[in-house]
Coordinates of C-alpha atoms in Angstrom, one line a residue:
Chain N
X1 CA 43.6 -150.2 74.7
X2 CA 42.6 -149.5 71.1
X3 CA 39.1 -147.9 71.0
X4 CA 39.1 -145.1 68.4
X5 CA 35.8 -143.9 69.6
X6 CA 35.1 -142.8 73.2
X7 CA 33.8 -145.6 75.3
X8 CA 30.3 -145.5 76.8
X9 CA 30.0 -142.8 79.4
X10 CA 28.0 -143.4 82.6
X11 CA 25.1 -141.3 81.3
X12 CA 24.7 -143.2 78.0
X13 CA 21.9 -145.3 79.3
X14 CA 19.6 -142.8 81.0
X15 CA 16.9 -145.4 81.5
X16 CA 19.1 -147.7 83.6
X17 CA 19.1 -146.5 87.2
X18 CA 22.0 -147.5 89.4
X19 CA 21.3 -150.6 91.3
X20 CA 18.4 -151.5 89.1
X21 CA 18.3 -155.2 88.1
X22 CA 19.0 -155.5 84.4
X23 CA 17.0 -157.9 82.3
X24 CA 18.5 -159.9 79.5
X25 CA 16.9 -157.4 77.1
X26 CA 18.5 -154.4 78.9
X27 CA 21.9 -156.1 78.7
X28 CA 21.5 -156.8 75.0
X29 CA 20.5 -153.2 74.4
X30 CA 23.4 -152.0 76.5
X31 CA 25.8 -154.0 74.5
X32 CA 24.3 -152.8 71.2
X33 CA 24.6 -149.2 72.4
X34 CA 28.2 -149.7 73.3
X35 CA 28.9 -151.2 69.9
X36 CA 27.1 -148.5 68.1
X37 CA 29.0 -145.8 70.0
X38 CA 32.2 -147.2 68.3
X39 CA 31.4 -145.6 65.0
X40 CA 34.3 -147.1 63.1
X41 CA 33.2 -150.6 64.2
X42 CA 29.7 -149.9 63.1
X43 CA 31.0 -148.7 59.7
X44 CA 33.2 -151.8 59.5
X45 CA 30.3 -154.1 60.2
X46 CA 28.5 -152.5 57.2
X47 CA 31.6 -152.8 55.0
X48 CA 32.0 -156.5 56.0
X49 CA 28.4 -157.3 55.3
X50 CA 28.6 -155.7 51.8
X51 CA 31.9 -157.4 51.0
X52 CA 30.7 -160.8 52.1
X53 CA 27.4 -160.4 50.2
X54 CA 29.3 -159.3 47.1
X55 CA 31.7 -162.3 47.3
X56 CA 28.8 -164.7 47.9
X57 CA 27.0 -163.3 44.8
X58 CA 30.0 -164.1 42.6
X59 CA 28.2 -166.8 40.6
X60 CA 25.3 -164.3 40.1
X61 CA 27.7 -161.6 38.7
X62 CA 29.3 -164.3 36.6
X63 CA 25.9 -165.1 35.1
X64 CA 25.0 -161.5 34.6
X65 CA 28.3 -160.7 32.8
X66 CA 28.1 -164.0 31.0
X67 CA 31.7 -164.8 31.6
X68 CA 33.9 -167.4 33.2
X69 CA 36.5 -166.1 35.7
X70 CA 39.1 -168.6 34.4
X71 CA 38.5 -167.9 30.7
X72 CA 41.8 -166.8 29.2
X73 CA 41.4 -164.2 26.4
X74 CA 44.7 -163.6 24.7
X75 CA 43.3 -160.8 22.5
X76 CA 42.4 -158.7 25.5
X77 CA 45.3 -158.6 27.9
X78 CA 45.7 -156.0 30.7
X79 CA 42.8 -153.9 29.4
X80 CA 41.3 -151.0 31.4
X81 CA 37.7 -150.9 32.5
X82 CA 35.1 -151.4 29.7
X83 CA 31.5 -152.3 29.4
X84 CA 31.9 -156.0 29.4
X85 CA 34.9 -156.0 31.9
X86 CA 33.9 -153.4 34.5
X87 CA 37.4 -153.6 36.2
X88 CA 39.4 -154.5 33.1
X89 CA 41.3 -157.7 32.4
X90 CA 44.4 -159.2 33.9
X91 CA 47.7 -160.4 32.3
X92 CA 45.9 -163.5 30.8
X93 CA 42.8 -161.6 29.7
X94 CA 40.7 -162.8 32.5
X95 CA 38.0 -160.6 34.0
X96 CA 39.4 -158.8 37.1
X97 CA 36.1 -158.2 38.8
X98 CA 35.1 -161.8 38.7
X99 CA 38.5 -163.0 39.9
X100 CA 38.3 -160.5 42.8
X101 CA 34.9 -161.8 43.8
X102 CA 36.0 -165.4 43.6
X103 CA 39.3 -164.6 45.3
X104 CA 37.4 -162.9 48.1
X105 CA 35.4 -166.1 48.7
X106 CA 38.7 -167.9 49.2
X107 CA 40.1 -165.3 51.5
X108 CA 37.0 -165.2 53.6
X109 CA 36.7 -169.0 53.7
X110 CA 40.3 -169.3 54.9
X111 CA 39.9 -166.4 57.3
X112 CA 36.8 -167.8 59.0
X113 CA 37.9 -171.5 58.9
X114 CA 41.4 -171.0 60.1
X115 CA 40.3 -168.5 62.9
X116 CA 37.6 -171.0 63.9
X117 CA 39.9 -174.0 63.9
X118 CA 42.5 -172.1 65.9
X119 CA 39.7 -171.1 68.4
X120 CA 38.8 -174.8 68.8
X121 CA 42.4 -175.9 69.3
X122 CA 43.0 -173.0 71.7
X123 CA 39.8 -173.6 73.7
X124 CA 40.6 -177.3 74.1
X125 CA 44.1 -176.7 75.3
X126 CA 43.1 -173.8 77.5
X127 CA 40.2 -175.7 79.1
X128 CA 42.4 -178.8 79.8
X129 CA 45.3 -176.8 81.2
X130 CA 43.1 -174.6 83.3
X131 CA 40.8 -177.3 84.6
X132 CA 43.4 -180.0 85.4
X133 CA 46.2 -177.6 86.6
X134 CA 49.4 -178.9 88.1
X135 CA 52.2 -180.3 85.9
X136 CA 49.8 -180.9 83.1
X137 CA 49.0 -177.2 83.0
X138 CA 52.6 -176.1 83.2
X139 CA 53.5 -178.5 80.4
X140 CA 50.8 -177.2 78.1
X141 CA 51.6 -173.6 78.9
X142 CA 55.3 -174.1 78.4
X143 CA 54.4 -175.6 75.0
X144 CA 52.2 -172.6 74.3
X145 CA 54.9 -170.1 75.3
X146 CA 57.3 -172.0 73.0
X147 CA 54.9 -171.7 70.0
X148 CA 54.4 -168.0 70.7
X149 CA 58.2 -167.5 70.8
X150 CA 58.8 -169.0 67.4
X151 CA 59.3 -166.9 64.3
X152 CA 56.0 -167.4 62.6
X153 CA 56.5 -166.3 59.0
X154 CA 59.5 -168.5 58.3
X155 CA 57.8 -171.4 60.0
X156 CA 54.7 -170.9 57.8
X157 CA 56.8 -170.9 54.7
X158 CA 58.4 -174.2 55.7
X159 CA 55.0 -175.7 56.5
X160 CA 53.6 -174.6 53.1
X161 CA 56.6 -176.0 51.3
X162 CA 56.1 -179.5 52.7
X163 CA 55.4 -182.1 50.1
X164 CA 52.1 -183.7 51.0
X165 CA 53.0 -186.8 49.1
X166 CA 55.8 -187.4 51.6
X167 CA 53.0 -187.6 54.2
X168 CA 51.2 -190.3 52.1
X169 CA 48.7 -188.1 50.3
X170 CA 48.1 -189.3 46.7
X171 CA 49.7 -187.2 44.0
X172 CA 46.4 -186.1 42.4
X173 CA 45.0 -184.9 45.6
X174 CA 48.2 -183.2 46.8
X175 CA 48.3 -181.1 43.6
X176 CA 44.6 -180.1 43.4
X177 CA 43.8 -176.4 44.0
X178 CA 41.2 -177.3 46.6
X179 CA 43.8 -179.0 48.8
X180 CA 45.8 -175.8 48.7
X181 CA 42.9 -174.0 50.5
X182 CA 42.6 -176.6 53.2
X183 CA 46.3 -177.0 53.8
X184 CA 46.6 -173.2 54.3
X185 CA 43.7 -173.4 56.8
X186 CA 45.4 -176.1 58.8
X187 CA 48.9 -174.5 58.7
X188 CA 47.6 -171.1 59.8
X189 CA 45.4 -172.5 62.6
X190 CA 48.4 -174.5 63.8
X191 CA 50.3 -171.3 64.7
X192 CA 47.3 -169.1 65.6
X193 CA 45.7 -170.9 68.6
X194 CA 48.0 -169.6 71.3
X195 CA 46.2 -166.4 72.2
X196 CA 42.9 -168.2 72.7
X197 CA 44.6 -170.9 74.7
X198 CA 46.0 -168.4 77.2
X199 CA 42.8 -166.6 77.5
X200 CA 40.6 -169.7 78.1
X201 CA 43.1 -171.1 80.5
X202 CA 43.1 -167.9 82.6
X203 CA 39.3 -167.7 82.6
X204 CA 39.0 -171.4 83.4
X205 CA 41.4 -171.1 86.4
X206 CA 39.1 -168.5 88.0
X207 CA 35.8 -170.0 87.0
X208 CA 36.9 -173.4 88.3
X209 CA 36.8 -172.0 91.9
X210 CA 33.3 -170.6 91.6
X211 CA 30.5 -172.0 93.7
X212 CA 28.4 -173.3 90.8
X213 CA 31.3 -175.4 89.5
X214 CA 32.0 -176.8 92.9
X215 CA 28.3 -177.6 93.3
X216 CA 28.3 -179.4 90.0
X217 CA 31.4 -181.3 91.0
X218 CA 29.8 -182.2 94.4
X219 CA 26.8 -183.6 92.5
X220 CA 29.1 -185.9 90.7
X221 CA 29.5 -184.2 87.3
X222 CA 32.5 -185.6 85.3
X223 CA 35.5 -183.4 84.4
X224 CA 34.3 -183.4 80.8
X225 CA 30.8 -182.3 81.8
X226 CA 32.2 -179.5 84.0
X227 CA 34.5 -178.3 81.3
X228 CA 32.1 -178.2 78.5
X229 CA 28.7 -177.6 80.2
X230 CA 29.7 -175.4 83.1
X231 CA 32.9 -173.6 82.2
X232 CA 32.8 -173.3 78.4
X233 CA 29.6 -171.2 78.2
X234 CA 31.1 -168.7 80.6
X235 CA 34.2 -168.1 78.4
X236 CA 32.5 -167.9 75.0
X237 CA 32.5 -164.1 75.0
X238 CA 36.3 -163.6 75.2
X239 CA 36.7 -166.5 72.7
X240 CA 34.4 -164.8 70.2
X241 CA 36.2 -161.4 70.6
X242 CA 39.7 -162.9 70.3
X243 CA 38.6 -165.0 67.3
X244 CA 37.1 -162.0 65.5
X245 CA 40.3 -160.0 66.2
X246 CA 42.4 -162.9 64.8
X247 CA 40.5 -163.1 61.4
X248 CA 42.4 -160.1 60.1
X249 CA 45.8 -161.5 60.8
X250 CA 44.8 -164.9 59.4
X251 CA 43.7 -163.2 56.1
X252 CA 47.1 -161.3 56.1
X253 CA 49.0 -164.6 56.5
X254 CA 47.0 -166.3 53.7
X255 CA 47.5 -163.3 51.4
X256 CA 51.3 -163.2 52.0
X257 CA 51.7 -166.9 51.5
X258 CA 49.6 -166.8 48.3
X259 CA 51.6 -163.8 47.1
X260 CA 54.8 -165.8 47.6
X261 CA 53.3 -168.7 45.6
X262 CA 53.1 -170.9 48.6
X263 CA 49.4 -170.5 49.5
X264 CA 46.3 -170.7 47.3
X265 CA 47.4 -172.3 44.0
X266 CA 46.4 -170.9 40.6
X267 CA 44.1 -171.2 38.7
X268 CA 42.1 -170.7 41.9
X269 CA 42.2 -166.9 42.4
X270 CA 42.9 -165.3 45.8
X271 CA 43.7 -161.7 46.6
X272 CA 47.2 -162.7 47.5
X273 CA 48.1 -164.7 44.4
X274 CA 46.5 -162.1 42.1
X275 CA 49.5 -160.0 43.2
X276 CA 52.2 -162.6 42.6
X277 CA 53.2 -161.1 39.2
X278 CA 52.4 -157.5 40.2
X279 CA 56.1 -156.7 40.3
X280 CA 56.9 -157.8 36.8
X281 CA 53.8 -156.1 35.5
X282 CA 54.3 -152.9 37.3
X283 CA 55.7 -151.0 34.4
X284 CA 53.1 -152.1 31.9
X285 CA 49.9 -152.6 34.0
X286 CA 50.2 -151.0 37.4
X287 CA 46.4 -150.9 37.7
X288 CA 46.4 -154.7 38.3
X289 CA 48.0 -154.3 41.7
X290 CA 45.5 -151.8 43.0
X291 CA 42.3 -153.8 43.7
X292 CA 43.6 -157.0 45.3
X293 CA 45.8 -155.2 47.7
X294 CA 43.2 -152.6 48.5
X295 CA 40.6 -155.2 49.2
X296 CA 42.9 -157.1 51.5
X297 CA 43.6 -153.9 53.4
X298 CA 39.9 -153.0 53.6
X299 CA 38.7 -156.3 54.8
X300 CA 41.5 -156.7 57.4
X301 CA 41.1 -153.2 58.8
X302 CA 37.3 -153.8 58.9
X303 CA 37.7 -157.0 60.8
X304 CA 40.1 -155.3 63.2
X305 CA 37.7 -152.4 63.9
X306 CA 34.8 -154.7 64.1
X307 CA 36.6 -156.9 66.7
X308 CA 37.7 -153.8 68.6
X309 CA 34.1 -152.6 68.8
X310 CA 32.9 -156.1 69.7
X311 CA 35.5 -156.1 72.6
X312 CA 34.2 -152.8 73.8
X313 CA 30.6 -154.0 73.7
X314 CA 30.9 -157.5 75.0
X315 CA 34.0 -157.6 77.1
X316 CA 34.4 -154.1 78.6
X317 CA 36.8 -155.3 81.3
X318 CA 39.4 -156.1 78.7
X319 CA 39.4 -152.6 77.6
X320 CA 41.9 -150.1 78.9
X321 CA 40.7 -146.8 77.6
Chain R
X1 CA 68.7 -162.7 89.2
X2 CA 71.5 -164.8 88.0
X3 CA 69.5 -168.0 88.8
X4 CA 66.5 -166.5 87.0
X5 CA 68.5 -165.8 83.9
X6 CA 70.2 -169.2 84.0
X7 CA 66.9 -171.0 84.3
X8 CA 65.4 -169.1 81.4
X9 CA 68.6 -169.7 79.3
X10 CA 68.2 -173.4 80.0
X11 CA 64.6 -173.3 78.9
X12 CA 65.5 -171.4 75.8
X13 CA 68.2 -173.9 75.0
X14 CA 65.8 -176.9 75.4
X15 CA 63.3 -175.2 73.2
X16 CA 66.0 -174.5 70.6
X17 CA 67.0 -178.2 70.6
X18 CA 63.4 -179.3 70.2
X19 CA 62.9 -176.8 67.3
X20 CA 66.1 -177.9 65.6
X21 CA 64.7 -181.4 65.4
X22 CA 61.2 -180.2 64.3
X23 CA 62.8 -178.0 61.6
X24 CA 65.0 -180.9 60.5
X25 CA 62.0 -183.2 60.2
X26 CA 59.9 -180.6 58.4
X27 CA 62.7 -179.9 55.9
X28 CA 63.0 -183.6 55.3
X29 CA 59.3 -183.5 54.2
X30 CA 60.0 -180.9 51.5
X31 CA 60.2 -181.8 47.9
X32 CA 63.5 -181.8 46.1
X33 CA 66.0 -183.7 48.1
X34 CA 69.4 -184.5 46.4
X35 CA 68.0 -187.7 45.0
X36 CA 65.0 -186.0 43.4
X37 CA 67.3 -183.5 41.9
X38 CA 69.6 -186.2 40.5
X39 CA 66.7 -188.2 39.1
X40 CA 65.4 -185.0 37.4
X41 CA 68.8 -184.3 36.0
X42 CA 69.3 -187.8 34.6
X43 CA 66.3 -189.5 33.1
X44 CA 68.3 -192.7 32.5
X45 CA 68.7 -193.3 36.2
X46 CA 67.4 -196.7 37.4
X47 CA 65.7 -197.3 40.7
X48 CA 68.9 -199.2 41.8
X49 CA 71.0 -196.1 41.0
X50 CA 68.7 -194.0 43.1
X51 CA 69.0 -196.4 45.9
X52 CA 72.8 -196.4 45.8
X53 CA 72.7 -192.6 45.7
X54 CA 70.5 -192.6 48.7
X55 CA 73.0 -194.7 50.6
X56 CA 75.8 -192.3 49.6
X57 CA 73.9 -189.3 50.9
X58 CA 72.8 -191.3 54.0
X59 CA 69.2 -190.7 53.1
X60 CA 68.4 -194.4 53.7
X61 CA 69.0 -193.9 57.4
X62 CA 66.1 -193.2 59.7
X63 CA 65.4 -189.5 60.3
X64 CA 66.6 -189.6 63.9
X65 CA 70.1 -190.8 63.1
X66 CA 70.4 -188.3 60.2
X67 CA 69.4 -185.6 62.6
X68 CA 71.9 -186.8 65.2
X69 CA 74.7 -186.7 62.6
X70 CA 73.7 -183.2 61.6
X71 CA 73.5 -182.1 65.3
X72 CA 77.0 -183.5 66.1
X73 CA 78.6 -181.6 63.3
X74 CA 76.6 -178.5 64.1
X75 CA 77.7 -178.6 67.7
X76 CA 81.3 -178.6 66.4
X77 CA 80.5 -175.4 64.5
X78 CA 80.2 -177.1 61.1
X79 CA 76.9 -176.3 59.4
X80 CA 77.8 -178.2 56.2
X81 CA 77.7 -176.9 52.7
X82 CA 75.2 -174.7 50.9
X83 CA 74.2 -176.3 47.6
X84 CA 72.9 -173.1 46.1
X85 CA 75.8 -170.9 47.0
X86 CA 78.6 -173.5 46.7
X87 CA 80.1 -172.2 50.0
X88 CA 80.0 -173.4 53.6
X89 CA 76.7 -172.4 55.1
X90 CA 78.4 -170.2 57.7
X91 CA 80.2 -168.1 55.1
X92 CA 76.9 -167.6 53.3
X93 CA 75.0 -166.5 56.4
X94 CA 77.5 -163.9 57.6
X95 CA 77.1 -161.2 54.9
X96 CA 73.4 -161.7 54.8
X97 CA 73.2 -161.3 58.5
X98 CA 75.0 -158.0 58.5
X99 CA 72.8 -156.6 55.8
X100 CA 69.7 -157.6 57.7
X101 CA 71.0 -156.1 60.9
X102 CA 71.8 -152.9 59.0
X103 CA 68.3 -152.7 57.6
X104 CA 66.6 -153.6 60.9
X105 CA 68.7 -151.3 63.1
X106 CA 68.1 -148.2 61.0
X107 CA 64.4 -148.7 60.7
X108 CA 64.0 -149.8 64.3
X109 CA 65.8 -146.7 65.7
X110 CA 63.9 -144.4 63.3
X111 CA 60.6 -146.1 64.2
X112 CA 61.2 -145.9 68.0
X113 CA 62.4 -142.3 67.8
X114 CA 59.2 -141.3 66.0
X115 CA 56.7 -143.7 67.7
X116 CA 57.4 -142.9 71.3
X117 CA 56.8 -139.2 71.1
X118 CA 53.8 -139.8 68.8
X119 CA 52.2 -142.2 71.2
X120 CA 52.7 -139.8 74.2
X121 CA 51.4 -136.9 72.1
X122 CA 48.3 -138.8 71.2
X123 CA 47.7 -140.1 74.7
X124 CA 48.0 -136.6 76.1
X125 CA 45.0 -135.4 74.1
X126 CA 42.6 -138.3 74.2
X127 CA 39.4 -138.2 72.1
X128 CA 40.6 -135.3 70.0
X129 CA 41.0 -135.5 66.2
X130 CA 44.7 -135.7 66.7
X131 CA 44.3 -138.9 68.8
X132 CA 41.8 -140.4 66.4
X133 CA 44.1 -139.8 63.5
X134 CA 47.0 -141.4 65.2
X135 CA 44.9 -144.4 66.2
X136 CA 43.5 -144.7 62.7
X137 CA 47.1 -144.8 61.4
X138 CA 48.0 -147.5 63.9
X139 CA 45.0 -149.6 62.8
X140 CA 46.0 -149.0 59.2
X141 CA 49.6 -150.2 59.9
X142 CA 48.3 -153.3 61.6
X143 CA 46.0 -154.1 58.7
X144 CA 48.4 -153.3 55.8
X145 CA 49.8 -156.3 53.9
X146 CA 53.5 -155.6 54.1
X147 CA 54.1 -156.8 50.6
X148 CA 51.5 -154.5 49.1
X149 CA 52.9 -151.5 50.9
X150 CA 56.3 -152.5 49.4
X151 CA 54.7 -152.8 45.9
X152 CA 53.1 -149.4 46.3
X153 CA 56.3 -147.7 47.4
X154 CA 58.1 -149.3 44.4
X155 CA 55.4 -148.2 42.0
X156 CA 55.6 -144.6 43.4
X157 CA 59.3 -144.0 44.0
X158 CA 61.0 -146.4 41.6
X159 CA 58.6 -146.7 38.6
X160 CA 56.8 -143.3 38.6
X161 CA 59.3 -140.9 40.1
X162 CA 62.5 -143.0 39.3
X163 CA 63.9 -141.5 42.5
X164 CA 65.1 -144.7 44.2
X165 CA 66.1 -148.2 43.1
X166 CA 63.4 -150.8 43.4
X167 CA 65.7 -153.6 44.6
X168 CA 69.2 -154.7 45.6
X169 CA 71.8 -153.7 48.1
X170 CA 74.2 -151.8 46.0
X171 CA 75.0 -150.9 42.4
X172 CA 77.4 -153.4 41.0
X173 CA 80.8 -151.9 40.9
X174 CA 79.9 -149.0 43.2
X175 CA 78.9 -150.0 46.7
X176 CA 79.9 -146.7 48.4
X177 CA 78.1 -145.7 51.6
X178 CA 75.9 -143.2 49.7
X179 CA 75.0 -145.9 47.1
X180 CA 74.0 -148.4 49.9
X181 CA 71.9 -145.8 51.7
X182 CA 70.2 -144.9 48.4
X183 CA 69.3 -148.6 48.0
X184 CA 68.2 -148.8 51.6
X185 CA 65.8 -146.0 51.4
X186 CA 62.7 -147.8 50.2
X187 CA 63.0 -151.0 52.3
X188 CA 63.7 -148.8 55.4
X189 CA 60.7 -146.6 54.6
X190 CA 58.4 -149.6 54.3
X191 CA 59.7 -151.3 57.5
X192 CA 59.7 -148.0 59.5
X193 CA 56.1 -147.2 58.6
X194 CA 54.9 -150.6 59.7
X195 CA 57.0 -150.4 62.9
X196 CA 55.8 -146.9 63.8
X197 CA 52.2 -148.1 63.6
X198 CA 53.0 -151.1 65.9
X199 CA 55.0 -149.3 68.5
X200 CA 52.8 -146.1 68.7
X201 CA 49.8 -148.4 69.3
X202 CA 51.4 -149.8 72.4
X203 CA 52.8 -146.5 73.6
X204 CA 49.5 -144.7 73.3
X205 CA 47.7 -147.5 75.2
X206 CA 50.2 -147.7 78.0
X207 CA 50.3 -143.9 78.4
X208 CA 46.5 -143.7 78.6
X209 CA 46.5 -146.3 81.3
X210 CA 49.3 -144.6 83.3
X211 CA 47.8 -141.1 82.9
X212 CA 44.6 -142.3 84.6
X213 CA 46.4 -143.3 87.8
X214 CA 46.3 -141.4 91.1
X215 CA 50.0 -140.4 91.2
X216 CA 49.5 -138.4 88.0
X217 CA 46.7 -136.4 89.6
X218 CA 49.0 -135.8 92.6
X219 CA 51.7 -134.6 90.3
X220 CA 49.3 -132.2 88.6
X221 CA 47.9 -131.0 91.9
X222 CA 51.4 -130.3 93.1
X223 CA 51.5 -127.8 90.3
X224 CA 53.9 -129.6 87.9
X225 CA 53.8 -128.5 84.3
X226 CA 52.0 -130.6 81.8
X227 CA 55.4 -131.4 80.2
X228 CA 56.8 -132.5 83.6
X229 CA 53.9 -134.7 84.3
X230 CA 54.0 -136.3 80.8
X231 CA 57.7 -136.9 80.5
X232 CA 58.8 -136.9 84.1
X233 CA 56.2 -139.1 85.7
X234 CA 53.9 -140.8 83.1
X235 CA 56.5 -141.7 80.4
X236 CA 58.9 -143.3 82.9
X237 CA 56.2 -145.6 84.1
X238 CA 54.8 -146.4 80.7
X239 CA 58.3 -147.3 79.4
X240 CA 58.5 -150.4 81.6
X241 CA 56.1 -152.5 79.4
X242 CA 57.3 -150.7 76.3
X243 CA 60.8 -151.9 76.8
X244 CA 59.5 -155.4 76.8
X245 CA 57.5 -154.8 73.7
X246 CA 60.5 -153.2 72.0
X247 CA 62.6 -156.2 72.7
X248 CA 59.9 -158.5 71.3
X249 CA 59.4 -156.3 68.3
X250 CA 63.1 -156.4 67.6
X251 CA 63.1 -160.2 67.6
X252 CA 60.0 -160.2 65.5
X253 CA 61.6 -157.9 63.0
X254 CA 64.0 -160.7 62.1
X255 CA 61.1 -162.6 60.5
X256 CA 59.1 -159.4 59.9
X257 CA 61.7 -158.1 57.6
X258 CA 61.4 -161.2 55.5
X259 CA 58.6 -159.9 53.3
X260 CA 60.1 -156.5 52.9
X261 CA 63.5 -158.1 51.9
X262 CA 61.8 -160.4 49.4
X263 CA 59.7 -157.6 47.8
X264 CA 62.7 -155.2 47.6
X265 CA 65.1 -158.0 46.5
X266 CA 67.3 -157.1 49.5
X267 CA 69.9 -159.8 50.1
X268 CA 69.3 -160.3 53.8
X269 CA 68.4 -163.2 56.1
X270 CA 64.7 -163.1 55.1
X271 CA 65.4 -163.5 51.5
X272 CA 68.1 -166.1 52.3
X273 CA 65.5 -168.2 54.2
X274 CA 63.0 -167.9 51.3
X275 CA 65.5 -168.8 48.6
X276 CA 66.9 -171.6 50.6
X277 CA 63.5 -173.2 51.1
X278 CA 62.4 -172.7 47.5
X279 CA 65.7 -173.8 46.1
X280 CA 65.8 -177.0 48.3
X281 CA 69.1 -176.0 49.9
X282 CA 68.4 -178.1 53.0
X283 CA 71.6 -177.4 54.9
X284 CA 71.2 -173.7 54.4
X285 CA 67.5 -173.7 55.3
X286 CA 68.1 -175.7 58.4
X287 CA 70.9 -173.4 59.7
X288 CA 69.1 -170.1 58.8
X289 CA 65.8 -171.2 60.3
X290 CA 67.4 -172.3 63.4
X291 CA 69.4 -169.1 63.7
X292 CA 66.2 -167.0 63.2
X293 CA 64.5 -169.1 65.9
X294 CA 67.5 -168.5 68.2
X295 CA 67.3 -164.7 67.7
X296 CA 63.6 -164.6 68.4
X297 CA 63.9 -166.8 71.5
X298 CA 66.8 -164.6 72.8
X299 CA 64.7 -161.5 72.2
X300 CA 61.9 -163.0 74.3
X301 CA 64.4 -163.8 77.0
X302 CA 65.8 -160.3 76.8
X303 CA 62.3 -158.9 77.1
X304 CA 61.6 -160.9 80.3
X305 CA 65.0 -160.1 81.9
X306 CA 64.7 -156.3 81.2
X307 CA 61.2 -156.3 82.5
X308 CA 62.3 -157.9 85.7
X309 CA 65.4 -155.6 85.9
X310 CA 63.6 -152.4 85.2
X311 CA 60.5 -152.9 87.4
X312 CA 61.4 -153.3 91.1
X313 CA 57.9 -154.7 91.8
X314 CA 58.7 -157.8 89.7
X315 CA 60.5 -160.6 91.5
X316 CA 62.6 -163.2 89.6
X317 CA 60.4 -166.2 90.2

């Protein structure tokens, strides 16, 4: 539905003759060719690798610059780029470059973990519903439909406003910045699993009827074994594609919650919470709102294009143009 | 058809009832209940006082009985009192609701009017630069953090050009139609841009799918003009799923406008939700959240019903 680049034409693999049996290597090459033909996806993959490497190298950059990303310097507020602060300083005199790199680590960590956790929840629900069928299936799917129909953003705001101490978490732990990362991961994955669940359920319904599954059942395999050993490996491709495509929206959710002050808690930087005071600072230091927003935009669009290319390459049936 | 709608309405009602309890329970877990506030306001309060206050507010009761008390008064049309606004919740919601509907309707109509021709136009020339550009724009819209777009528009139009106000609904003491429209410009622009991207994306995809079907080739072979094929045959068929998506988008706008309202300080439902939650106005938060849920659920129901009504191939099962 969304390929920006033309999809693979029939003549794109001249060495593959119609009817010829493809080896594993041929298939891998075919997939790579398809991915490569989606030029924006390829460019996005490069951008993602660079951004991830940059964020991972944050401690190295910190060492080179000889600075601490949380060091406040009240003599040097809202400065422009200079030799020792390549991207300038923020409203508390902290180095913008270092905070961007550390913020990127948080955004990526949340993006990957929440998308991964959502994939696990969705896969479990989808497998159970598709495999057992009947009233159990309709109950789980009604539940899924219900979650899909909810207004997500208001719900996320309520979930982030919950007082963890009311759930029995100790006060020290509830207010530590680290827990703000993990609570955001849990909250976002709680509302993001529905797509994968529907996908896996649909695939499970059809795979369940295939001969090899029946053969396994006839040989006495347990339901658990059939689900995880026989069905799951056959649905990994759509799960991977859907999960990649969801990372972008997860990062957007994280950034908006952090922007509103409900997500990642300062002093831990995130691209969202670096923009929290952008509005008040707009007249005096508009340059501060450029980088965090631009990086969110770039990383989300890169994940979306990358996922789109992955879909074209791995799961061509899901494609409509 | 009637039975289908009735069944779906019942399902919607059940889900709404479940959500009303879930929301009630979640709000109960938020910090800042009336006792916390009283304790903060009066440091001399003893634990015994707090306990007595709890009993007065009924907070010593288990959550289920508190919920049932809320439910019974809500069913009688009484949504209790808003602490932040010092008004009955219902009276607080009404003006905010109209302002959100105003914002949403304008940007939704604009976005639909632009996105549908744009999607058709791009789909009619696949794999050209025009198509790539439109698709790139759709991806950009999907990947754009709504709050950052709002900040950029404020920076450009309000801070740099000083052409439009950065926030609010009207100038105090003015409030004429022109003044309101002037204030609406930036939030409408932000929402419309994001909506155009979303709707065009679906429209283009649907059109490409329809244009590939056999009856389009037949229509062309018959000698129909390109225009006739596009608008007479293809668009009519592509519109079936688009109507569903439009209904869903309209429901989604209700929570989607939330960020735009907050960034632009627009006093609508989204901002009301946010302020109620942050300000621990539990009665207001409960009512507004439930109302938003209801609108989203009804939009979903509307989408399903129109889908079944528009497409004769779908049976009401």
